[in-house]
PDB file of C-alpha atoms and ligand atoms in Angstrom:
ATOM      1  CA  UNK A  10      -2.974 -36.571  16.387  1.00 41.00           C
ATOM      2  CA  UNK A  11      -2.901 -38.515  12.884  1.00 43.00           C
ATOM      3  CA  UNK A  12       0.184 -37.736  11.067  1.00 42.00           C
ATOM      4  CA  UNK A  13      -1.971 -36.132   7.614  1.00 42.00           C
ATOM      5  CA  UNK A  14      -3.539 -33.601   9.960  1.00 40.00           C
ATOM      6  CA  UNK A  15      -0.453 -32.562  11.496  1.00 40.00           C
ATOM      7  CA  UNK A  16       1.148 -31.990   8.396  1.00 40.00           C
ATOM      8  CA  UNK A  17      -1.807 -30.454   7.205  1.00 39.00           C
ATOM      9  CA  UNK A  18      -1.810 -27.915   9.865  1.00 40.00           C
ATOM     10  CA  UNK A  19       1.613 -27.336   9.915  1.00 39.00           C
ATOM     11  CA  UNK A  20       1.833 -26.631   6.547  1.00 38.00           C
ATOM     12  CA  UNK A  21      -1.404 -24.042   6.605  1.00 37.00           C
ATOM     13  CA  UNK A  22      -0.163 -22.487   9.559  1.00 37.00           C
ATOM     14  CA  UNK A  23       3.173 -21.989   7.689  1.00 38.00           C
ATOM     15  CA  UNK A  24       2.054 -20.821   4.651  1.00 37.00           C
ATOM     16  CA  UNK A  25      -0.623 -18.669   6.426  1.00 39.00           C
ATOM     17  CA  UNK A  26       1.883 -17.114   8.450  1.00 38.00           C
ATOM     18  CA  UNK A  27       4.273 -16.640   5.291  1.00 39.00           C
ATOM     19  CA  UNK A  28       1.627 -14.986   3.485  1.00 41.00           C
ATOM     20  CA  UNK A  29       0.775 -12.622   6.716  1.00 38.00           C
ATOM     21  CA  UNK A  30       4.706 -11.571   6.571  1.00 39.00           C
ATOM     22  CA  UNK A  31       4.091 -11.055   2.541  1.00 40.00           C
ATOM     23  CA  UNK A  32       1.494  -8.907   3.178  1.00 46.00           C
ATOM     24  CA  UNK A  33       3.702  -6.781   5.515  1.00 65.00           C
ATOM     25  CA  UNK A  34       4.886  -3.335   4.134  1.00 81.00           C
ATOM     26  CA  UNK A  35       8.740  -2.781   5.061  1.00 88.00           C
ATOM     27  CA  UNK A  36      10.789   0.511   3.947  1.00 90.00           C
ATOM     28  CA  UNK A  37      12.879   0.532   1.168  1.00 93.00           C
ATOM     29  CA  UNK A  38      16.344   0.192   0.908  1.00 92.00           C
ATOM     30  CA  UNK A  39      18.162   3.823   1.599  1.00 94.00           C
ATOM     31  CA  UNK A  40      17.474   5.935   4.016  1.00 95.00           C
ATOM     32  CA  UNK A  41      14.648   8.033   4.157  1.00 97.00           C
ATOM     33  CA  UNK A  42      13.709  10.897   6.566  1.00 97.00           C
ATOM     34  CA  UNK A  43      10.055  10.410   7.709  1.00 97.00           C
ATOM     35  CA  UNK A  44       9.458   7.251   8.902  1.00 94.00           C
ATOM     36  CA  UNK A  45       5.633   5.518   8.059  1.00 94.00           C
ATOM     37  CA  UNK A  46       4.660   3.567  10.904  1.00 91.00           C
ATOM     38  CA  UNK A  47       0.799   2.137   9.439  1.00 91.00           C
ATOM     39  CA  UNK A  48       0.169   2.032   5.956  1.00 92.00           C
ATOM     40  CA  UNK A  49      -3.012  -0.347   5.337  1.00 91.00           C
ATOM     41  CA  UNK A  50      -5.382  -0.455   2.732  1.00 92.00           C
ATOM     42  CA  UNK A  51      -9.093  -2.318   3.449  1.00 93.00           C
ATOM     43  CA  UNK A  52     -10.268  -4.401   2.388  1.00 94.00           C
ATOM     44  CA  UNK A  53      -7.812  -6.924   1.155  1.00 92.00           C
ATOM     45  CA  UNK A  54      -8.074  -8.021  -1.315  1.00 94.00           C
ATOM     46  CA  UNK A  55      -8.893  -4.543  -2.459  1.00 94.00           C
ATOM     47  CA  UNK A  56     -11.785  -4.828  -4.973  1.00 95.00           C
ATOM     48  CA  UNK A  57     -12.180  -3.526  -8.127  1.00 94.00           C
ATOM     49  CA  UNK A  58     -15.094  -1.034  -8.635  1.00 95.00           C
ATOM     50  CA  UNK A  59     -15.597  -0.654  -4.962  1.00 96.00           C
ATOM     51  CA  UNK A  60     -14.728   1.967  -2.399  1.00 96.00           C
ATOM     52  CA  UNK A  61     -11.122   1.012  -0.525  1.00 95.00           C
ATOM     53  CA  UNK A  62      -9.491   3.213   2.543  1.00 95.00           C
ATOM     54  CA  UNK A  63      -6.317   3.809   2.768  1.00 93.00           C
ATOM     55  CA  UNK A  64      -4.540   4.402   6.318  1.00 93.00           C
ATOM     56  CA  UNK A  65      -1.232   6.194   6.696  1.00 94.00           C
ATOM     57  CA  UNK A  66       0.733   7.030  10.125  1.00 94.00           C
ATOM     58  CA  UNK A  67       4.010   8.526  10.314  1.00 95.00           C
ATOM     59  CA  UNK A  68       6.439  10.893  11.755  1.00 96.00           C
ATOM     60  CA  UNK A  69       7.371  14.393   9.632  1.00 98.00           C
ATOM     61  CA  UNK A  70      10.753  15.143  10.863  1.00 98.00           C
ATOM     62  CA  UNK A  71      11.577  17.115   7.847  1.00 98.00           C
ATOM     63  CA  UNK A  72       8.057  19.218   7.151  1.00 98.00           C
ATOM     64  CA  UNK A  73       5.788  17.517   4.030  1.00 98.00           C
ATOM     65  CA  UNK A  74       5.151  20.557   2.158  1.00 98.00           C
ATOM     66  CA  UNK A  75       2.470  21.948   0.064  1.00 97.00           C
ATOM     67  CA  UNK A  76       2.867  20.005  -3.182  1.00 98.00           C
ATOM     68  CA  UNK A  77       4.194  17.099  -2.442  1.00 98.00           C
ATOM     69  CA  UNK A  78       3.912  13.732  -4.136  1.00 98.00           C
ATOM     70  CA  UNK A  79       2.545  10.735  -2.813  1.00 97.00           C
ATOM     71  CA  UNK A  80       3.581   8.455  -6.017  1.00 97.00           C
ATOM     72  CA  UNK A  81       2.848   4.980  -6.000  1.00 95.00           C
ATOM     73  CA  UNK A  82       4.106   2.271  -8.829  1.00 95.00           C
ATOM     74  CA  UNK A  83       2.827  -1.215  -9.037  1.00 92.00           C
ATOM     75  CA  UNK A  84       4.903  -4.441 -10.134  1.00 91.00           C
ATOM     76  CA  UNK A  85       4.191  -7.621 -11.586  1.00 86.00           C
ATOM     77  CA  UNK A  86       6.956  -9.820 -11.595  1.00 84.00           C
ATOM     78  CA  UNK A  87       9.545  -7.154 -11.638  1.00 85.00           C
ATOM     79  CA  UNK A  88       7.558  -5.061 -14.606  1.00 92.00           C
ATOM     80  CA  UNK A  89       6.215  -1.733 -13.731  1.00 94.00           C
ATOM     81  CA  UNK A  90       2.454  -1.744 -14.641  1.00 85.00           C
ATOM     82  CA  UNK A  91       1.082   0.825 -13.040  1.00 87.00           C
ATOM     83  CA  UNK A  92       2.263   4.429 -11.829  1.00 93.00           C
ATOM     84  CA  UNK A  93       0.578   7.203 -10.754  1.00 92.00           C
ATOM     85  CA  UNK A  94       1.025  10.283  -8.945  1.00 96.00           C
ATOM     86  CA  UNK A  95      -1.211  12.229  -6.123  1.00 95.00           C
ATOM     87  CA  UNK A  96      -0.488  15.789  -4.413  1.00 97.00           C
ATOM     88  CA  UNK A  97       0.156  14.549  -0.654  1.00 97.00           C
ATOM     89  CA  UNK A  98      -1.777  17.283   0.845  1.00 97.00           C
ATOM     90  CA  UNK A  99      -4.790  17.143  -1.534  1.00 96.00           C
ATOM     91  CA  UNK A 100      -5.259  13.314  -1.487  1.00 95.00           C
ATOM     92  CA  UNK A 101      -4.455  13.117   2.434  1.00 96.00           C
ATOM     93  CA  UNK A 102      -4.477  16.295   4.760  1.00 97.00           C
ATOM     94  CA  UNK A 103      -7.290  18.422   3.372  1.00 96.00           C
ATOM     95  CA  UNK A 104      -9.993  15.433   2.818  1.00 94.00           C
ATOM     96  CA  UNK A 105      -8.885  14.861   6.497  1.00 93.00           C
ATOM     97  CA  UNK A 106      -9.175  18.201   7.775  1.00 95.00           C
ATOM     98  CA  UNK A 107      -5.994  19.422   8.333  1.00 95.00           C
ATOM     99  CA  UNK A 108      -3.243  21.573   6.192  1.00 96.00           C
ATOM    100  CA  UNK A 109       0.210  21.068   4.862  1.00 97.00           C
ATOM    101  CA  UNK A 110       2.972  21.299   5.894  1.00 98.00           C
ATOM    102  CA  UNK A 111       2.646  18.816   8.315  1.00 98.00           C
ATOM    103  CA  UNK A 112       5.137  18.738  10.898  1.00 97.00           C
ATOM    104  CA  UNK A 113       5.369  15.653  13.632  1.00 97.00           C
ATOM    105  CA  UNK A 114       3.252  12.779  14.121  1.00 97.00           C
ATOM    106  CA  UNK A 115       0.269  12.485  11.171  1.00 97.00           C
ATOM    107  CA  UNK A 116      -2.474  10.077  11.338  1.00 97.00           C
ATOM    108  CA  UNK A 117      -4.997  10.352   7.961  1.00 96.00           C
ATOM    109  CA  UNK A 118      -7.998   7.474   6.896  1.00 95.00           C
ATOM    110  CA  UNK A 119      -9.369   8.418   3.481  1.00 94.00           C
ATOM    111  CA  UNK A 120     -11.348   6.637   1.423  1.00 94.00           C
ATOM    112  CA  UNK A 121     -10.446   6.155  -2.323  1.00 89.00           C
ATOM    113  CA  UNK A 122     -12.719   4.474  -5.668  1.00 90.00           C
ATOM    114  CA  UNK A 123     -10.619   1.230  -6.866  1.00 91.00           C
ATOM    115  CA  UNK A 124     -11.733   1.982 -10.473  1.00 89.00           C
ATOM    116  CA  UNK A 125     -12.085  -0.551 -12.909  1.00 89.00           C
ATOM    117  CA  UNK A 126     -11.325  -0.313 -16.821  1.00 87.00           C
ATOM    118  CA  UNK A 127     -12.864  -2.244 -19.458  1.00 88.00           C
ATOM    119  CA  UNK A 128      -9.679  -4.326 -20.038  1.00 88.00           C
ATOM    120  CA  UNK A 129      -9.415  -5.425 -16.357  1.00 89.00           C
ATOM    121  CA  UNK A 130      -9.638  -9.669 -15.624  1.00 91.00           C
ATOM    122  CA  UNK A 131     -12.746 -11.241 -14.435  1.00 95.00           C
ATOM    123  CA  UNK A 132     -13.479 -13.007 -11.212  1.00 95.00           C
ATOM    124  CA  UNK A 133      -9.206 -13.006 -10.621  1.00 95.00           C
ATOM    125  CA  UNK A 134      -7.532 -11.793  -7.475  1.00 94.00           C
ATOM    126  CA  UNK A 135      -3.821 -10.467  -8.485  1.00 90.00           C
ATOM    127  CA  UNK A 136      -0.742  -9.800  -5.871  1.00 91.00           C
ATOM    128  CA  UNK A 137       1.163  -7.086  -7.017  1.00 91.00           C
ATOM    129  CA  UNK A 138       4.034  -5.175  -5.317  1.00 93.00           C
ATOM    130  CA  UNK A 139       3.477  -1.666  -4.804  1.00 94.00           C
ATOM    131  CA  UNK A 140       6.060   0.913  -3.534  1.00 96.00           C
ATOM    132  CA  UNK A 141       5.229   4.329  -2.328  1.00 96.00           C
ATOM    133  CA  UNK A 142       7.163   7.288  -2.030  1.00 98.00           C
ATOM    134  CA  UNK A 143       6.598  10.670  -0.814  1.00 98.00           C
ATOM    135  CA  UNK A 144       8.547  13.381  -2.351  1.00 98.00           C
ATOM    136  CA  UNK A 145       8.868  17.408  -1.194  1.00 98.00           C
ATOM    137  CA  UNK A 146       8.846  19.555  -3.896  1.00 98.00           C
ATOM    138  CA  UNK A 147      12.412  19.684  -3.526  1.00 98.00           C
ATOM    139  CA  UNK A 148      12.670  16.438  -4.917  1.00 98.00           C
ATOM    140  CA  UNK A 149      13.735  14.902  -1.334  1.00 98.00           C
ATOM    141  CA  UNK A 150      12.234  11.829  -1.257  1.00 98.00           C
ATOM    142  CA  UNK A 151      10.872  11.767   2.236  1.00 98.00           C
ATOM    143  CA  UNK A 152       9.685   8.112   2.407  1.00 97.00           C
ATOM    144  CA  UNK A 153       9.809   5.402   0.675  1.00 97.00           C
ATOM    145  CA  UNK A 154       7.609   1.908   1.632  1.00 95.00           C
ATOM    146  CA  UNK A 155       6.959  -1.338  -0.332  1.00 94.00           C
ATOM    147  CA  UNK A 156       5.411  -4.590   0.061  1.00 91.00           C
ATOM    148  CA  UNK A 157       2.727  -6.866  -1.409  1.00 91.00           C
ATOM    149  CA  UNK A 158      -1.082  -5.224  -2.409  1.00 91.00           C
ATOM    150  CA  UNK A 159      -4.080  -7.659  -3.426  1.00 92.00           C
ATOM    151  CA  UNK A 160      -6.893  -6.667  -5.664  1.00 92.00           C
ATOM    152  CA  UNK A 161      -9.839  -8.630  -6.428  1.00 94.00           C
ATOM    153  CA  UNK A 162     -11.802  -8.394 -10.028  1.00 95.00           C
ATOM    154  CA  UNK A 163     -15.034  -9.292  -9.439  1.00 95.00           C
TER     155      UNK A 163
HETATM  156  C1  LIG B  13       6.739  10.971  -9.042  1.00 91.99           C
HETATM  157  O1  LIG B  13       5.798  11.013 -10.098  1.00 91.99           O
HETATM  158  C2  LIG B  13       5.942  12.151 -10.956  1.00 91.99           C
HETATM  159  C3  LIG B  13       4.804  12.149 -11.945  1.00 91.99           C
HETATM  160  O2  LIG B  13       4.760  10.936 -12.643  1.00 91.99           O
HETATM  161  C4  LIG B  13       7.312  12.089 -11.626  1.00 91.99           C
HETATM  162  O3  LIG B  13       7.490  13.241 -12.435  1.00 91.99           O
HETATM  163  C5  LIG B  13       8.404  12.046 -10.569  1.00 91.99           C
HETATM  164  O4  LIG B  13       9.664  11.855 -11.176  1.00 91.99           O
HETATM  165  C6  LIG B  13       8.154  10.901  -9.596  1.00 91.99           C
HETATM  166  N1  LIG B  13       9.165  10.988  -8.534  1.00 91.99           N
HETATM  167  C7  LIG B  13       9.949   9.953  -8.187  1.00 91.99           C
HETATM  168  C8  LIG B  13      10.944  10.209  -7.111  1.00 91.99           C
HETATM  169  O5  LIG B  13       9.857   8.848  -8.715  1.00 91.99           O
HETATM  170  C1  LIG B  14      -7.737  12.349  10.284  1.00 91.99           C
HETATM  171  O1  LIG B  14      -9.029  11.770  10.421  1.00 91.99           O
HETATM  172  C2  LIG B  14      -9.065  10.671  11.308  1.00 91.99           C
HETATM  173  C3  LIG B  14     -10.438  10.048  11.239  1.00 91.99           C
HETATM  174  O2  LIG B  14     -11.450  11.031  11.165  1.00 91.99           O
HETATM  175  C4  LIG B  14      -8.700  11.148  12.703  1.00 91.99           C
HETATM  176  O3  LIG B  14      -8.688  10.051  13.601  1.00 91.99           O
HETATM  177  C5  LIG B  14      -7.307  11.763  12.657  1.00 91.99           C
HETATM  178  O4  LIG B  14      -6.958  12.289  13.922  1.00 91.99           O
HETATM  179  C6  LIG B  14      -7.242  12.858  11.624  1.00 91.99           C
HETATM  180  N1  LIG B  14      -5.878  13.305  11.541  1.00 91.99           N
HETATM  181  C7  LIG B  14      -5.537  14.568  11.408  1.00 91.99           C
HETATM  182  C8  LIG B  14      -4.083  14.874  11.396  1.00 91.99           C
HETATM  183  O5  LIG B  14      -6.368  15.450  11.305  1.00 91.99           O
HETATM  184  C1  LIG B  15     -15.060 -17.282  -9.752  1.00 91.99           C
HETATM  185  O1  LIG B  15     -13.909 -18.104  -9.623  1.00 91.99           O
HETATM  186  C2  LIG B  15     -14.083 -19.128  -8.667  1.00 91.99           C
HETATM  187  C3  LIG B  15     -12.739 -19.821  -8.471  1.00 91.99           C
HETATM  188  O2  LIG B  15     -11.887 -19.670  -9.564  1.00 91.99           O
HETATM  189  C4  LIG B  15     -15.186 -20.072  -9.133  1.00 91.99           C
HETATM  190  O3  LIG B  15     -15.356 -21.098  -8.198  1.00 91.99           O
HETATM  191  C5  LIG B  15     -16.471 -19.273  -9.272  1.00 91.99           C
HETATM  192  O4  LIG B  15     -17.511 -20.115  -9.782  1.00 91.99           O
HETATM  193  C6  LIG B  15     -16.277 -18.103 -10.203  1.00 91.99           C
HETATM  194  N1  LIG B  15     -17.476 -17.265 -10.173  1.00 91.99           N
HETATM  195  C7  LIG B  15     -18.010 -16.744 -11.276  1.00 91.99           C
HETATM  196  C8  LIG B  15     -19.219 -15.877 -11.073  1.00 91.99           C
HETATM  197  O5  LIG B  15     -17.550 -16.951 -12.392  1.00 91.99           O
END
């Protein structure tokens, strides 16, 4: 094999795998109840303006109530740009059939508008960090996951 394409491949595969790991949610640090075992969003890049689903698996060992928070805050380089906060049962469990509290195993696909604004970028795809948590009315935070989340401005 000539030595450029080796390289070449070694370095793609590297940074290709790197980026796979990036992509990779992981929980917090702390410790946290309910543990999330999927949490995808499709398609990434997410893009702007377009419908995106979100899928969330887990295990309830302590119940997710009726009101409960499914807050999510967005990062770019360590700055807090974005925050916002859903009711866990009325974004998730209802559209999805079911009822809080959910006890045990869950399993919920919904689908979700990626809205634009009028002072989003152009024709850019931005990483940002996102970390969800979900929170019983309590104010026990149940679980708490973060990683990397793509969007794409057409
Ligand atoms: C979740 O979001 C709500 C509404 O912004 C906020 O009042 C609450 O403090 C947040 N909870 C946590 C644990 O960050
Ligand atoms: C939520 O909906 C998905 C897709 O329709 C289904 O596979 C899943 O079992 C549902 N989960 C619950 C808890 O109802
Ligand atoms: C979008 O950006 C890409 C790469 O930066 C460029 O090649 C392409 O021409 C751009 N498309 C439009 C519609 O501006």
């Amino acid at each position: 094999m000539n030595i450029l394409l080796f390289i070449f491949l070694f370095f793609t595969t590297f940074s290709s795998s790197t980026y796979i790991r990036r992509q990779a949610l992981s929980p917090c640090v702390g410790t946290f109840p309910n543990e999330i075992t999927t949490y995808t969003f499709t398609p990434n890049p997410i893009i702007i303006g377009q419908t995106a689903t979100i899928h969330i698996t887990g295990k309830a060992t302590v119940p997710i109530e009726n009101g409960a928070l499914f807050n999510i805050t967005l990062f770019h380089e360590n700055q807090v740009f974005h925050q916002h906060s859903f009711e866990f049962c009325q974004m998730f469990v209802i559209p999805n059939g079911s009822t809080c509290p959910i006890n045990g195993d869950y399993d919920f696909t919904i689908n979700f508008p990626a809205e634009s604004s009028t002072d989003d970028p152009v024709n850019t795809t931005v990483e940002s960090d996102i970390r969800t948590q979900i929170i019983n009315p309590d104010g026990n935070i149940l679980s708490c996951i973060e990683g990397k989340i793509t969007f794409h401005y057409p």
